Every structure is written in C-alpha cells, then in structure tokens.
Coordinates of C-alpha atoms in Angstrom, one line a residue:
X975 CA 19.9 0.5 -34.1
X976 CA 16.9 1.5 -32.0
X977 CA 16.8 0.7 -28.3
X978 CA 14.0 0.7 -25.8
X979 CA 14.3 2.0 -22.2
X980 CA 12.3 2.5 -19.2
X981 CA 13.0 6.2 -17.8
X982 CA 12.2 7.4 -14.2
X983 CA 11.4 11.0 -13.9
X984 CA 12.6 12.7 -10.7
X985 CA 9.9 13.1 -8.1
X986 CA 7.9 16.4 -8.4
X987 CA 9.3 17.4 -11.7
X988 CA 6.9 18.6 -14.3
X989 CA 5.9 16.6 -17.2
X990 CA 6.9 19.3 -19.6
X991 CA 10.6 19.3 -18.1
X992 CA 10.7 15.5 -18.1
X993 CA 9.7 15.4 -21.9
X994 CA 12.1 18.1 -22.6
X995 CA 14.8 16.0 -20.9
X996 CA 14.0 12.9 -22.7
X997 CA 14.2 14.7 -25.9
X998 CA 17.6 16.3 -25.2
X999 CA 18.9 12.8 -24.4
X1000 CA 17.7 11.7 -28.0
X1001 CA 14.7 9.7 -26.9
X1002 CA 11.2 9.5 -28.0
X1003 CA 8.5 8.6 -25.6
X1004 CA 6.2 5.9 -26.6
X1005 CA 4.3 5.1 -23.4
X1006 CA 4.0 7.2 -20.2
X1007 CA 2.7 6.5 -16.8
X1008 CA 2.0 10.1 -15.6
X1009 CA 0.7 8.8 -12.1
X1010 CA 4.4 7.7 -10.9
X1011 CA 6.5 9.3 -13.6
X1012 CA 7.7 6.5 -15.6
X1013 CA 7.8 6.2 -19.4
X1014 CA 8.9 3.9 -22.1
X1015 CA 11.2 5.5 -24.6
X1016 CA 12.9 4.6 -27.7
X1017 CA 16.3 5.9 -29.0
X1018 CA 18.8 5.3 -31.7
X1019 CA 21.3 7.2 -29.4
X1020 CA 24.1 4.7 -28.2
X1021 CA 24.8 6.9 -25.3
X1022 CA 21.1 7.4 -24.4
X1023 CA 21.7 6.1 -20.8
X1024 CA 24.6 8.5 -20.1
X1025 CA 23.1 11.4 -21.6
X1026 CA 19.7 10.9 -20.0
X1027 CA 21.4 10.6 -16.5
X1028 CA 23.1 14.1 -17.6
X1029 CA 19.5 15.6 -17.4
X1030 CA 18.3 16.9 -14.0
X1031 CA 14.7 16.1 -14.8
X1032 CA 15.5 12.3 -15.0
X1033 CA 16.4 10.0 -12.1
X1034 CA 17.0 6.5 -13.5
X1035 CA 17.2 4.4 -16.8
X1036 CA 16.7 0.6 -17.4
X1037 CA 16.6 -1.4 -20.7
X1038 CA 13.2 -2.1 -21.4
X1039 CA 13.8 -6.0 -21.4
X1040 CA 11.5 -8.8 -20.4
X1041 CA 12.0 -9.0 -16.5
X1042 CA 11.2 -12.0 -14.4
X1043 CA 9.6 -15.6 -14.9
X1044 CA 6.2 -16.9 -13.7
X1045 CA 7.6 -20.5 -12.5
X1046 CA 5.9 -23.5 -14.3
X1047 CA 6.0 -27.1 -13.2
X1048 CA 7.3 -29.5 -15.7
X1049 CA 4.8 -31.6 -17.4
X1050 CA 5.4 -35.3 -16.8
X1051 CA 5.6 -37.9 -19.6
X1052 CA 2.2 -39.5 -20.7
X1053 CA 1.3 -42.5 -18.7
X1054 CA -1.8 -45.1 -18.9
X1055 CA -2.2 -45.0 -15.1
X1056 CA -4.1 -41.9 -14.5
X1057 CA -5.6 -40.8 -11.3
X1058 CA -9.3 -40.3 -10.6
X1059 CA -11.1 -39.2 -7.3
X1060 CA -10.9 -42.4 -5.4
X1061 CA -10.1 -45.0 -7.9
X1062 CA -7.9 -45.9 -11.0
X1063 CA -8.8 -45.1 -14.6
X1064 CA -9.9 -42.2 -16.5
X1065 CA -9.4 -38.8 -14.6
X1066 CA -12.9 -37.6 -15.6
X1067 CA -15.3 -37.0 -12.5
X1068 CA -18.8 -36.9 -13.6
X1069 CA -22.2 -36.6 -12.1
X1070 CA -23.8 -34.4 -9.3
X1071 CA -21.7 -33.1 -6.5
X1072 CA -22.5 -33.9 -3.0
X1073 CA -24.3 -31.2 -1.1
X1074 CA -21.1 -30.9 1.2
X1075 CA -18.4 -30.2 -1.4
X1076 CA -17.5 -29.7 -5.0
X1077 CA -16.8 -32.8 -7.1
X1078 CA -13.0 -32.3 -6.7
X1079 CA -13.0 -31.0 -3.1
X1080 CA -11.2 -34.3 -2.0
X1081 CA -7.9 -33.2 -3.8
X1082 CA -8.0 -29.8 -2.0
X1083 CA -5.9 -30.8 1.0
X1084 CA -4.8 -27.1 0.8
X1085 CA -8.3 -25.6 1.5
X1086 CA -8.6 -28.1 4.4
X1087 CA -5.1 -26.9 5.8
X1088 CA -6.5 -23.3 6.0
X1089 CA -10.2 -24.3 6.8
X1090 CA -11.5 -22.9 3.6
X1091 CA -14.2 -25.3 3.5
X1092 CA -18.1 -25.9 3.9
X1093 CA -17.7 -26.4 7.6
X1094 CA -15.1 -23.7 7.9
X1095 CA -15.0 -20.2 6.4
X1096 CA -17.4 -21.0 3.4
X1097 CA -20.1 -21.2 6.1
X1098 CA -19.0 -18.2 8.0
X1099 CA -17.9 -15.8 5.2
X1100 CA -17.6 -17.1 1.5
X1101 CA -16.7 -13.5 0.3
X1102 CA -18.6 -10.5 -1.1
X1103 CA -19.0 -9.9 -4.9
X1104 CA -18.0 -6.3 -4.3
X1105 CA -14.6 -7.1 -3.4
X1106 CA -12.2 -6.8 -6.2
X1107 CA -9.0 -9.0 -6.5
X1108 CA -6.5 -8.1 -9.0
X1109 CA -4.5 -10.9 -10.6
X1110 CA -1.2 -9.4 -11.8
X1111 CA 0.0 -12.3 -14.0
X1112 CA 0.2 -13.9 -17.3
X1113 CA -3.6 -13.4 -18.0
X1114 CA -6.7 -15.2 -17.0
X1115 CA -8.9 -17.7 -18.9
X1116 CA -12.1 -15.5 -18.4
X1117 CA -14.3 -18.4 -20.2
X1118 CA -12.9 -21.2 -17.9
X1119 CA -16.3 -22.6 -16.6
X1120 CA -14.8 -22.5 -12.9
X1121 CA -13.6 -18.9 -13.2
X1122 CA -16.1 -17.1 -15.6
X1123 CA -19.0 -16.7 -12.8
X1124 CA -16.6 -14.5 -10.8
X1125 CA -14.7 -12.8 -13.6
X1126 CA -15.1 -9.2 -14.1
X1127 CA -14.3 -8.7 -17.8
X1128 CA -15.3 -4.9 -17.5
X1129 CA -12.4 -4.0 -15.3
X1130 CA -10.0 -6.2 -16.6
X1131 CA -6.9 -4.9 -18.5
X1132 CA -4.0 -6.1 -20.4
X1133 CA -0.9 -4.1 -20.1
X1134 CA 1.4 -6.1 -22.4
X1135 CA 2.0 -6.8 -25.8
X1136 CA 3.2 -10.2 -27.3
X1137 CA 6.8 -10.3 -28.5
X1138 CA 7.5 -13.0 -30.9
X1139 CA 11.3 -13.1 -30.5
X1140 CA 14.1 -11.8 -28.2
X1141 CA 17.2 -9.8 -28.9
X1142 CA 19.1 -13.1 -29.8
X1143 CA 16.2 -14.0 -32.2
X1144 CA 15.0 -16.9 -30.0
X1145 CA 11.3 -17.5 -29.8
X1146 CA 9.8 -15.7 -26.6
X1147 CA 6.0 -15.4 -27.1
X1148 CA 5.9 -17.0 -30.4
X1149 CA 3.5 -15.7 -33.2
X1150 CA 1.0 -13.4 -32.4
X1151 CA -2.7 -14.7 -32.3
X1152 CA -4.3 -11.1 -32.4
X1153 CA -4.1 -7.9 -34.3
X1154 CA -1.3 -5.6 -32.8
X1155 CA 0.0 -8.6 -30.7
X1156 CA -2.3 -7.7 -28.0
X1157 CA -4.3 -10.5 -26.2
X1158 CA -7.9 -10.0 -25.1
X1159 CA -8.4 -9.3 -21.5
X1160 CA -10.0 -12.9 -20.9
X1161 CA -7.0 -14.7 -22.3
X1162 CA -4.2 -16.7 -20.9
X1163 CA -1.7 -18.4 -23.2
X1164 CA 0.8 -19.3 -20.3
X1165 CA -1.7 -21.2 -17.5
X1166 CA 0.1 -19.6 -14.6
X1167 CA -2.5 -16.6 -14.2
X1168 CA -5.5 -18.8 -14.4
X1169 CA -4.2 -21.4 -11.9
X1170 CA -3.7 -18.4 -9.6
X1171 CA -7.2 -16.9 -10.2
X1172 CA -8.9 -20.2 -9.6
X1173 CA -7.2 -20.6 -6.3
X1174 CA -8.3 -17.2 -5.1
X1175 CA -11.9 -17.3 -6.1
X1176 CA -13.3 -20.3 -8.1
X1177 CA -17.0 -20.5 -7.4
X1178 CA -19.1 -23.2 -5.5
X1179 CA -20.9 -23.9 -8.6
X1180 CA -21.3 -27.7 -8.4
X1181 CA -18.3 -28.1 -11.1
X1182 CA -14.7 -29.1 -10.1
X1183 CA -13.5 -27.3 -7.2
X1184 CA -13.7 -23.9 -5.3
X1185 CA -11.3 -21.2 -4.4
X1186 CA -10.4 -19.6 -0.8
X1187 CA -13.0 -16.8 -1.4
X1188 CA -15.5 -18.2 -3.9
X1189 CA -17.8 -15.3 -3.9
X1190 CA -15.5 -12.5 -4.5
X1191 CA -14.7 -10.8 -8.0
X1192 CA -11.6 -11.3 -10.0
X1193 CA -10.0 -8.8 -12.4
X1194 CA -7.2 -9.8 -14.8
X1195 CA -4.5 -7.0 -14.5
X1196 CA -2.1 -8.6 -16.9
X1197 CA 1.4 -7.7 -16.6
X1198 CA 3.3 -10.9 -17.8
X1199 CA 4.2 -12.3 -21.3
X1200 CA 2.8 -15.4 -22.7
X1201 CA 6.2 -16.8 -22.1
X1202 CA 5.8 -16.1 -18.5
X1203 CA 8.3 -13.2 -18.5
X1204 CA 7.7 -9.9 -17.2
X1205 CA 8.5 -6.2 -18.1
X1206 CA 8.9 -3.4 -15.5
X1207 CA 6.6 -0.9 -17.4
X1208 CA 3.5 -3.1 -17.5
X1209 CA 4.1 -4.0 -13.9
X1210 CA 4.1 -0.3 -12.9
X1211 CA 1.0 0.2 -15.0
X1212 CA -0.9 -2.8 -13.4
X1213 CA -0.1 -1.4 -10.2
X1214 CA -1.3 2.1 -10.7
X1215 CA -4.2 1.1 -12.4
X1216 CA -5.2 -1.3 -9.3
X1217 CA -4.8 1.9 -7.2
X1218 CA -7.2 3.9 -9.6
X1219 CA -9.7 1.1 -10.2
X1220 CA -10.8 0.6 -6.5
X1221 CA -9.1 -2.9 -6.5
X1222 CA -8.9 -4.3 -2.8
X1223 CA -6.3 -7.0 -2.9
X1224 CA -3.6 -7.9 -5.6
X1225 CA -1.6 -11.2 -6.2
X1226 CA 1.9 -10.9 -7.4
X1227 CA 3.3 -14.4 -8.1
X1228 CA 6.5 -13.3 -9.9
X1229 CA 9.7 -11.3 -9.4
X1230 CA 10.6 -8.3 -11.5
X1231 CA 13.9 -8.0 -13.0
X1232 CA 16.1 -9.1 -15.4
X1233 CA 18.0 -9.5 -12.1
X1234 CA 16.7 -11.9 -9.5
X1235 CA 18.2 -9.4 -7.0
X1236 CA 18.6 -5.7 -7.6
X1237 CA 21.6 -4.2 -6.1
X1238 CA 22.3 -0.5 -5.9
X1239 CA 26.2 -0.7 -6.2
X1240 CA 27.4 -4.6 -6.5
X1241 CA 31.1 -4.4 -7.7
X1242 CA 30.2 -7.4 -10.0
X1243 CA 28.0 -5.2 -12.1
X1244 CA 28.7 -2.8 -14.7
X1245 CA 27.7 0.9 -13.8
X1246 CA 24.8 0.9 -16.4
X1247 CA 23.6 -2.2 -14.8
X1248 CA 23.8 -0.8 -11.3
X1249 CA 21.7 2.1 -12.6
X1250 CA 19.3 -0.3 -14.2
X1251 CA 18.8 -2.3 -10.9
X1252 CA 18.3 1.1 -8.8
X1253 CA 15.8 2.3 -11.4
X1254 CA 13.8 -0.9 -11.1
X1255 CA 13.7 -0.7 -7.3
X1256 CA 12.7 3.1 -7.5
X1257 CA 10.0 2.8 -10.3
X1258 CA 8.5 -0.4 -8.5
X1259 CA 8.3 1.2 -5.1
X1260 CA 6.5 4.2 -6.5
X1261 CA 3.9 1.9 -8.2
X1262 CA 3.6 -0.2 -4.9
X1263 CA 3.1 3.2 -2.9
X1264 CA 0.7 4.5 -5.5
X1265 CA -1.5 1.3 -5.0
X1266 CA -1.0 1.0 -1.2
X1267 CA -2.2 4.6 -0.4
X1268 CA -5.3 3.9 -2.4
X1269 CA -6.4 0.9 -0.5
X1270 CA -4.7 -2.0 -2.4
X1271 CA -3.5 -4.8 -0.1
X1272 CA -0.1 -6.0 -1.7
X1273 CA 0.7 -9.7 -1.5
X1274 CA 3.4 -11.6 -3.3
X1275 CA 5.3 -14.9 -3.7
X1276 CA 8.6 -15.3 -1.7
X1277 CA 10.4 -17.1 -4.4
X1278 CA 11.4 -20.7 -5.2
X1279 CA 15.2 -20.5 -4.8
X1280 CA 15.5 -22.6 -1.5
X1281 CA 17.6 -19.6 0.0
X1282 CA 17.3 -17.3 2.9
X1283 CA 16.6 -13.7 1.5
X1284 CA 18.3 -12.2 4.8
X1285 CA 21.7 -13.8 4.0
X1286 CA 24.2 -13.2 1.4
X1287 CA 23.5 -15.4 -1.6
X1288 CA 25.0 -16.2 -5.0
X1289 CA 22.9 -15.3 -8.2
X1290 CA 23.8 -17.2 -11.4
X1291 CA 20.6 -16.5 -13.3
X1292 CA 20.7 -12.7 -14.1
X1293 CA 20.3 -10.8 -16.2
X1294 CA 17.7 -13.5 -17.4
X1295 CA 16.8 -11.9 -20.7
X1296 CA 19.1 -10.2 -23.4
X1297 CA 18.5 -6.5 -24.0
X1298 CA 21.3 -6.8 -26.5
X1299 CA 22.3 -9.8 -28.6
X1300 CA 24.5 -12.2 -27.1
X1301 CA 24.1 -10.9 -23.3
X1302 CA 24.2 -13.8 -20.9
X1303 CA 23.8 -14.2 -17.1
X1304 CA 26.8 -14.4 -14.9
X1305 CA 27.8 -15.4 -11.3
X1306 CA 27.7 -12.7 -8.6
X1307 CA 27.7 -12.5 -4.9
X1308 CA 24.6 -10.6 -3.6
X1309 CA 24.3 -9.4 -0.1
X1310 CA 21.0 -9.2 1.9
X1311 CA 20.8 -5.4 1.1
X1312 CA 19.9 -6.3 -2.8
X1313 CA 16.2 -6.5 -3.4
X1314 CA 13.9 -9.0 -5.2
X1315 CA 11.2 -6.9 -6.5
X1316 CA 8.1 -6.7 -6.0
X1317 CA 8.4 -9.2 -3.1
X1318 CA 10.8 -7.2 -0.9
X1319 CA 9.1 -3.8 -1.6
X1320 CA 7.8 -1.8 1.1
X1321 CA 4.1 -2.7 2.1
X1322 CA 4.4 -6.0 0.3
X1323 CA 3.3 -9.2 2.3
X1324 CA 5.8 -12.1 1.1
X1325 CA 4.3 -15.6 1.6
X1326 CA 6.2 -18.8 1.8
X1327 CA 4.9 -22.2 0.8
X1328 CA 3.9 -25.3 2.8
X1329 CA 3.2 -28.8 1.9
X1330 CA 0.4 -31.3 2.7
X1331 CA 2.4 -32.1 6.0
X1332 CA 2.5 -28.5 7.0
X1333 CA 6.4 -28.4 6.6
X1334 CA 7.9 -25.5 4.6
X1335 CA 8.0 -26.7 0.9
X1336 CA 11.5 -27.8 0.0
X1337 CA 11.7 -25.2 -2.9
X1338 CA 10.3 -22.1 -1.0
X1339 CA 12.7 -19.3 -0.3
X1340 CA 12.5 -17.9 3.5
X1341 CA 14.2 -15.6 5.9
X1342 CA 13.3 -14.2 9.4
X1343 CA 12.1 -10.7 8.9
X1344 CA 11.2 -11.4 5.3
X1345 CA 8.5 -14.0 5.3
X1346 CA 5.2 -12.5 6.6
X1347 CA 3.0 -15.7 6.6
X1348 CA 2.9 -19.1 4.9
X1349 CA 0.3 -20.6 3.0
X1350 CA -0.4 -24.0 1.0
X1351 CA 2.0 -24.0 -2.1
X1352 CA 2.3 -27.6 -2.8
X1353 CA 5.1 -30.0 -2.2
X1354 CA 5.1 -33.1 -4.5
X1355 CA 7.9 -34.7 -2.6
X1356 CA 6.5 -34.1 1.1
X1357 CA 6.7 -38.0 1.7
X1358 CA 9.2 -40.3 3.6
X1359 CA 10.4 -41.6 0.1
X1360 CA 10.9 -38.1 -1.3
X1361 CA 9.4 -39.1 -4.6
X1362 CA 6.8 -36.8 -6.5
X1363 CA 3.2 -37.2 -6.5
X1364 CA 0.8 -34.8 -8.1
X1365 CA -1.7 -35.3 -5.3
X1366 CA 0.6 -33.1 -3.2
X1367 CA 0.5 -30.1 -5.6
X1368 CA -2.1 -27.6 -5.7
X1369 CA -5.0 -28.3 -8.1
X1370 CA -6.7 -25.3 -9.9
X1371 CA -8.3 -24.3 -13.3
X1372 CA -6.4 -25.0 -16.5
X1373 CA -7.4 -23.7 -19.9
X1374 CA -8.8 -26.5 -22.2
X1375 CA -7.2 -24.7 -25.3
X1376 CA -3.9 -25.0 -23.7
X1377 CA -4.4 -28.8 -22.9
X1378 CA -5.5 -29.4 -26.6
X1379 CA -2.6 -27.4 -28.1
X1380 CA 0.1 -29.3 -25.9
X1381 CA -1.1 -32.6 -26.8
X1382 CA -2.4 -33.4 -23.2
X1383 CA -5.8 -34.9 -24.1
X1384 CA -6.9 -38.1 -25.6
X1385 CA -9.4 -38.1 -28.6
X1386 CA -12.4 -38.3 -26.3
X1387 CA -11.2 -35.4 -24.4
X1388 CA -9.8 -37.2 -21.2
X1389 CA -6.4 -36.2 -20.1
X1390 CA -3.3 -38.2 -20.8
X1391 CA -0.9 -36.8 -18.3
X1392 CA -1.3 -37.4 -14.6
X1393 CA -1.1 -33.7 -13.5
X1394 CA -4.3 -32.9 -15.3
X1395 CA -7.7 -33.9 -14.3
X1396 CA -11.3 -33.2 -15.8
X1397 CA -14.6 -32.6 -14.2
X1398 CA -17.8 -32.8 -15.8
X1399 CA -21.4 -31.9 -14.6
X1400 CA -24.6 -32.1 -16.9
X1401 CA -22.5 -31.9 -20.0
X1402 CA -20.2 -29.2 -18.9
X1403 CA -16.5 -30.0 -18.4
X1404 CA -13.7 -28.1 -17.3
X1405 CA -9.8 -28.9 -16.7
X1406 CA -7.6 -28.5 -13.7
X1407 CA -3.8 -29.1 -13.1
X1408 CA -1.5 -29.7 -10.2
X1409 CA 1.5 -27.3 -9.7
X1410 CA 3.7 -26.5 -7.0
X1411 CA 5.5 -23.1 -6.1
X1412 CA 5.3 -19.9 -4.0
X1413 CA 3.2 -18.8 -6.9
X1414 CA 0.6 -21.0 -5.6
X1415 CA 0.9 -19.8 -1.9
X1416 CA 0.4 -16.4 -2.5
X1417 CA -3.0 -16.6 -3.8
X1418 CA -4.2 -18.6 -0.7
X1419 CA -3.2 -15.6 1.3
X1420 CA -4.7 -13.3 -1.2
X1421 CA -8.1 -15.1 -0.9
X1422 CA -8.0 -15.0 2.8
X1423 CA -7.1 -11.3 2.5
X1424 CA -10.2 -10.8 0.2
X1425 CA -12.5 -12.7 2.9
X1426 CA -11.0 -10.3 5.5
X1427 CA -12.2 -7.2 3.3
X1428 CA -15.6 -9.0 2.8
X1429 CA -16.1 -9.4 6.6
X1430 CA -14.8 -6.1 7.9
X1431 CA -14.7 -3.8 5.1
X1432 CA -16.9 -0.5 4.8
X1433 CA -18.5 0.7 1.6
X1434 CA -16.2 2.5 -0.9
X1435 CA -18.4 5.5 -2.0
X1436 CA -16.0 6.0 -4.9
X1437 CA -17.1 2.9 -6.8
X1438 CA -19.8 1.3 -4.5
X1439 CA -17.7 -1.7 -3.4
X1440 CA -16.0 -2.5 -0.2
X1441 CA -12.8 -1.2 1.2
X1442 CA -10.4 -1.7 4.1
X1443 CA -7.2 -0.2 5.1
X1444 CA -4.2 -2.6 3.8
X1445 CA -2.5 -2.3 7.1
X1446 CA -5.6 -3.5 8.9
X1447 CA -5.9 -6.5 6.5
X1448 CA -2.3 -7.3 7.1
X1449 CA -2.6 -7.1 10.7
X1450 CA -5.8 -9.5 10.8
X1451 CA -4.1 -11.8 8.3
X1452 CA -1.0 -12.0 10.5
X1453 CA -2.8 -12.2 13.9
X1454 CA -5.2 -15.0 12.9
X1455 CA -2.6 -17.1 11.1
X1456 CA -1.8 -20.5 12.8
X1457 CA 1.3 -20.1 14.7
X1458 CA 3.8 -22.6 13.3
X1459 CA 7.4 -22.8 15.1
X1460 CA 10.6 -23.8 13.3
X1461 CA 11.3 -27.5 13.1
X1462 CA 13.4 -29.0 15.9
X1463 CA 16.2 -29.1 15.2
X1464 CA 16.0 -25.9 13.3
X1465 CA 18.4 -26.9 10.4
X1466 CA 16.3 -29.2 7.9
X1467 CA 18.2 -31.4 5.3
X1468 CA 15.5 -31.6 2.6
X1469 CA 15.8 -34.8 0.4
X1470 CA 13.8 -35.4 -2.7
X1471 CA 14.2 -37.5 -5.9
X1472 CA 13.7 -36.5 -9.7
X1473 CA 13.1 -39.2 -12.4
X1474 CA 15.9 -38.4 -15.0
X1475 CA 16.6 -40.7 -18.0
X1476 CA 14.6 -43.3 -16.2
X1477 CA 16.5 -43.2 -12.9
X1478 CA 15.6 -41.6 -9.7
X1479 CA 18.3 -38.8 -8.8
X1480 CA 18.8 -37.6 -5.3
X1481 CA 18.8 -34.0 -4.4
X1482 CA 19.4 -32.3 -1.1
X1483 CA 19.2 -29.0 0.3
X1484 CA 20.0 -27.9 4.2
X1485 CA 17.8 -25.0 5.2
X1486 CA 18.0 -23.2 8.6
X1487 CA 14.9 -21.6 10.3
X1488 CA 15.6 -18.6 12.6
X1489 CA 13.1 -16.8 14.9
X1490 CA 10.7 -17.4 17.6
X1491 CA 7.5 -19.5 17.7
X1492 CA 5.5 -16.6 16.9
X1493 CA 7.4 -15.2 14.1
X1494 CA 10.3 -17.0 12.0
X1495 CA 11.9 -17.2 8.7
X1496 CA 10.0 -20.5 7.6
X1497 CA 6.4 -19.5 8.3
X1498 CA 6.5 -15.7 9.3
X1499 CA 3.7 -15.3 11.9
X1500 CA 2.2 -18.6 10.7
X1501 CA 0.0 -20.4 8.2
X1502 CA -3.0 -18.4 7.1
X1503 CA -6.2 -19.5 8.2
X1504 CA -9.6 -18.4 6.4
X1505 CA -11.9 -19.4 9.2
X1506 CA -9.8 -17.8 12.0
X1507 CA -9.8 -14.6 9.8
X1508 CA -13.5 -14.2 9.6
X1509 CA -15.2 -16.0 12.6
X1510 CA -15.2 -13.1 15.1

C-alpha cells in the first residue's frame, strides 16, 4: 500500500543530499517546497518513517493527512419568520443605499464596536489598493458582488487538491467539480473563506455591507479543503508564497493538525505520533519565519474550545482525520507546552472573540500571555436569556451558488433560513450569512492591520505596493486597541441554551480571566480599534 508523508529536511542541507535521503528511505518526492525544505513524499515502504529518520539529511516525518477544521456554524431549520432590516417579512433589502451607510450597515454591530464606519476609520483611512491581504482559507468566491471589486485574481493561488474520500472511504470533499480536482482561484465550496474575505475588505459599493478595510486588495491563498479540513503541505506552501508575492497581512482562521495540540513527547502518544507533532511545529514555524522576515504580518484565530491555552487541558478530538483506515481520536492530557499551530507559532498575533456587549464570546479560547488582542467574532447568545439570535453573529458575504445547492433559497431567490439575508440594488443581488467564531474575530484584526499598512506603510520597490515591518504593525495594533479589563469577578459562568429536539437545553462553562487591565487573558491588550489605529 502506498502512503503519503510530509518530510522536513534538516536546515542547511543541500537539496541533492535531501533527495538522496528520501530515496534511500524508499520514498518518491511528488511535491517540494525548496524555500523551507518541506516535501510531500509517497512510499510503499511500511517502515518509511523509521528509515527516513535514520537519514542524517532529514529532520522530521508526518503523515500527509488532512489537518484542522475551519469552524462552521450549524444551519437553523427553515422558518416562515425571516428577518429584514427594520421589519418582518422577506429578508431582501432593495433600493438605493443612504449616503451615510451601505444597505445592511445596521446589521454590523461589529464595525460599530471597532469604529469602522463612515464617521470613523472609513473617513480617516479606508485603506489603499496597494495593500495586499492574503486569505489562507477554504477559498474565496471572487465573483461575489461584494468581494469582486477588491479581489486580485492574478495573485491568487490554490495550493490544494480536492480529495473525494478519506482513508476510511467516507466522503471528504465529495466529487471533484474540475479537472485534476483543482478548483479555480476564485472558487469557494465551503463558504468560510468568502466570509472571512468579506469581513476584511468588502467594498463600499452601494450593495450589502462593507468590510473593515474597504479599499484594500484581497488575495485568495487557498490552503483548506472543500470540507474545511487543512493539510500541512498547502499551509507551508501558502505562507512561503505570501512571503514571495509581497503580501502585507495574512489571515489564518484555522488550526494546523490532525492534533489540536502538538506535543513533543506526550506519553499518551505513540513515538511515531510524537515525531509527527514535532514535525508539524517545526515545518510550520519555518514557513511562518519565512513570511514574517519578508514583511508579512501574521494574524490567527485563537480557537473555539472555551479553554485557557496557558493551562493543562484535555484533548479528545485528536487525531481528527484517519491517515490509515480505522484510526480514531483518543483522550489525552495536554500541558501548556503543547502548541496549537499556527496560532501559537512565533510572530503570530492570536485574536480572541467578542460579542455585541463587548464581553468575551462564550466559545472563545483565551489565556494570559497567549491572546494579543480581541475583536468582534459574534456571540449569538450574548443576552440575558442566553438564547441564540443571528443578529448577534457576524454578517458577511455568502456564495449564492452554495445557498442554492444547500436548498436555502425560495423559488424567487429569497432566503428561507434566518441566518441568510439578501441585498439587491439596481437588479444586482448578493447574499450574506451570520456566523460566529474566532474565525470571524481574526479578520477584523487583519482589516485593522491592513489599514495600519495603508496609513503608515512605505513604497515597496519590489512590487510597487506598500510595505511595513510586521513588528511595527503589531505594535500599533496593540497600542491602539481599546483597553478592556477582566470582568469583576474575574471568573465568569457563561450560560447559554441550544434548541435540541424542540427543547431548550442549558449549557454552562466557567472561565477565569487572568492578568492586568492593560494585558489579560480574555482581551490581550484590548479590543482592536480601526479609528484609533489610523487617526494620528
């Protein structure tokens, strides 16, 4: 049986020696990233891992399985009561927008929270087209009417290939839609990447809503599968491409693993799994370093596990994808030394999520010294009754094709589920959906970072764009955030309800915020502020 692996070359070793080592271990290179020394290898040798680690030119081996999951909000059942802007009835907003806001601006409590409005940062600094923002995600619908004006198709790349089934024969990405199972660079079969891109930079074009930085350019750097899973090799390739293509800021709203936390020597893991986790950390860090040294500001979601990343936790979700038939996740204790990647990588800015009340969202992971800043990510149960309401989620672009495929539209095109809304102006329509997650918080911080580069960046002579040292970008992002202290008392019992089988089921979680007013585990240095970041 042929297996596929990701192999990490030792730093400084020549490619010739690395190639010879792979061959000696019984492997065949099918893809190689020469910039950071990472290769995808296939082998029929059942002892490939052992034999490869016996080669001096090789430093690590990991099964090339799908790693990570872009969180997706569950879709609610169809209902006849649908929200519109200001009244009940069809969720279609038509007509000319006002001169002060986009048609759906009243839904955007998130932009108001960070002062990304016409009276705020839009007036002072709406962004510069020369600033390039890379969306490392499941793809971007480049034809969405509220994405297309800012979408840079020429620079966009897809580093993935669709995989119809996993090792157990279960559907993963499903049937391939395109030749060679490679989707176009303006395609998103998942919806996650399009939502992220829209939050960052939907334009002020009189349709729907606008993003944090409505004038900057969006570049799809696809590293995630249709299913929402992620591979190690595409992630490494995407980051190195960002460094070489002159990307200014990247958004990474996912974790890289089959392991939620990568541990170097956890006794609960087999030796081969320990090696795999060490390889994931080392390979990812090389790619992060490569991008950071070339001017890329790295921003990532903090995670939706409701846990403190600086404490010992229990992981029951890993490995989350079978590299061999029958492999299942198992329970293990993980100390704080274990790393969730890329969020806990060096030079990465982790972002926690807030709700409309500015409280830390109930689902958002946290940790003093881990969280850099907070940003709106949505909290649909941020209310006294703890019951979900889509108005408290983050609204952003949604591919019409997916709405049709998923049966979410009526025959006249109007949505029949409450977490989707349609905006139409002069016969042109676009769809938007409400989601919550730290995946939604991270792009708000990315948008502010893009505004910082727009305001203070210098001309990049290599590509004619703008550039700014990532350390300066991070410094401004942190320094201009709205200081938000821990709640008092600092241990919060979150209470929320989920509708299950027609009954409201109560859920609770106790979470403790540690740290000072200026830097703590819930909010880091504070909630990002687009206006503060660019007003001087």
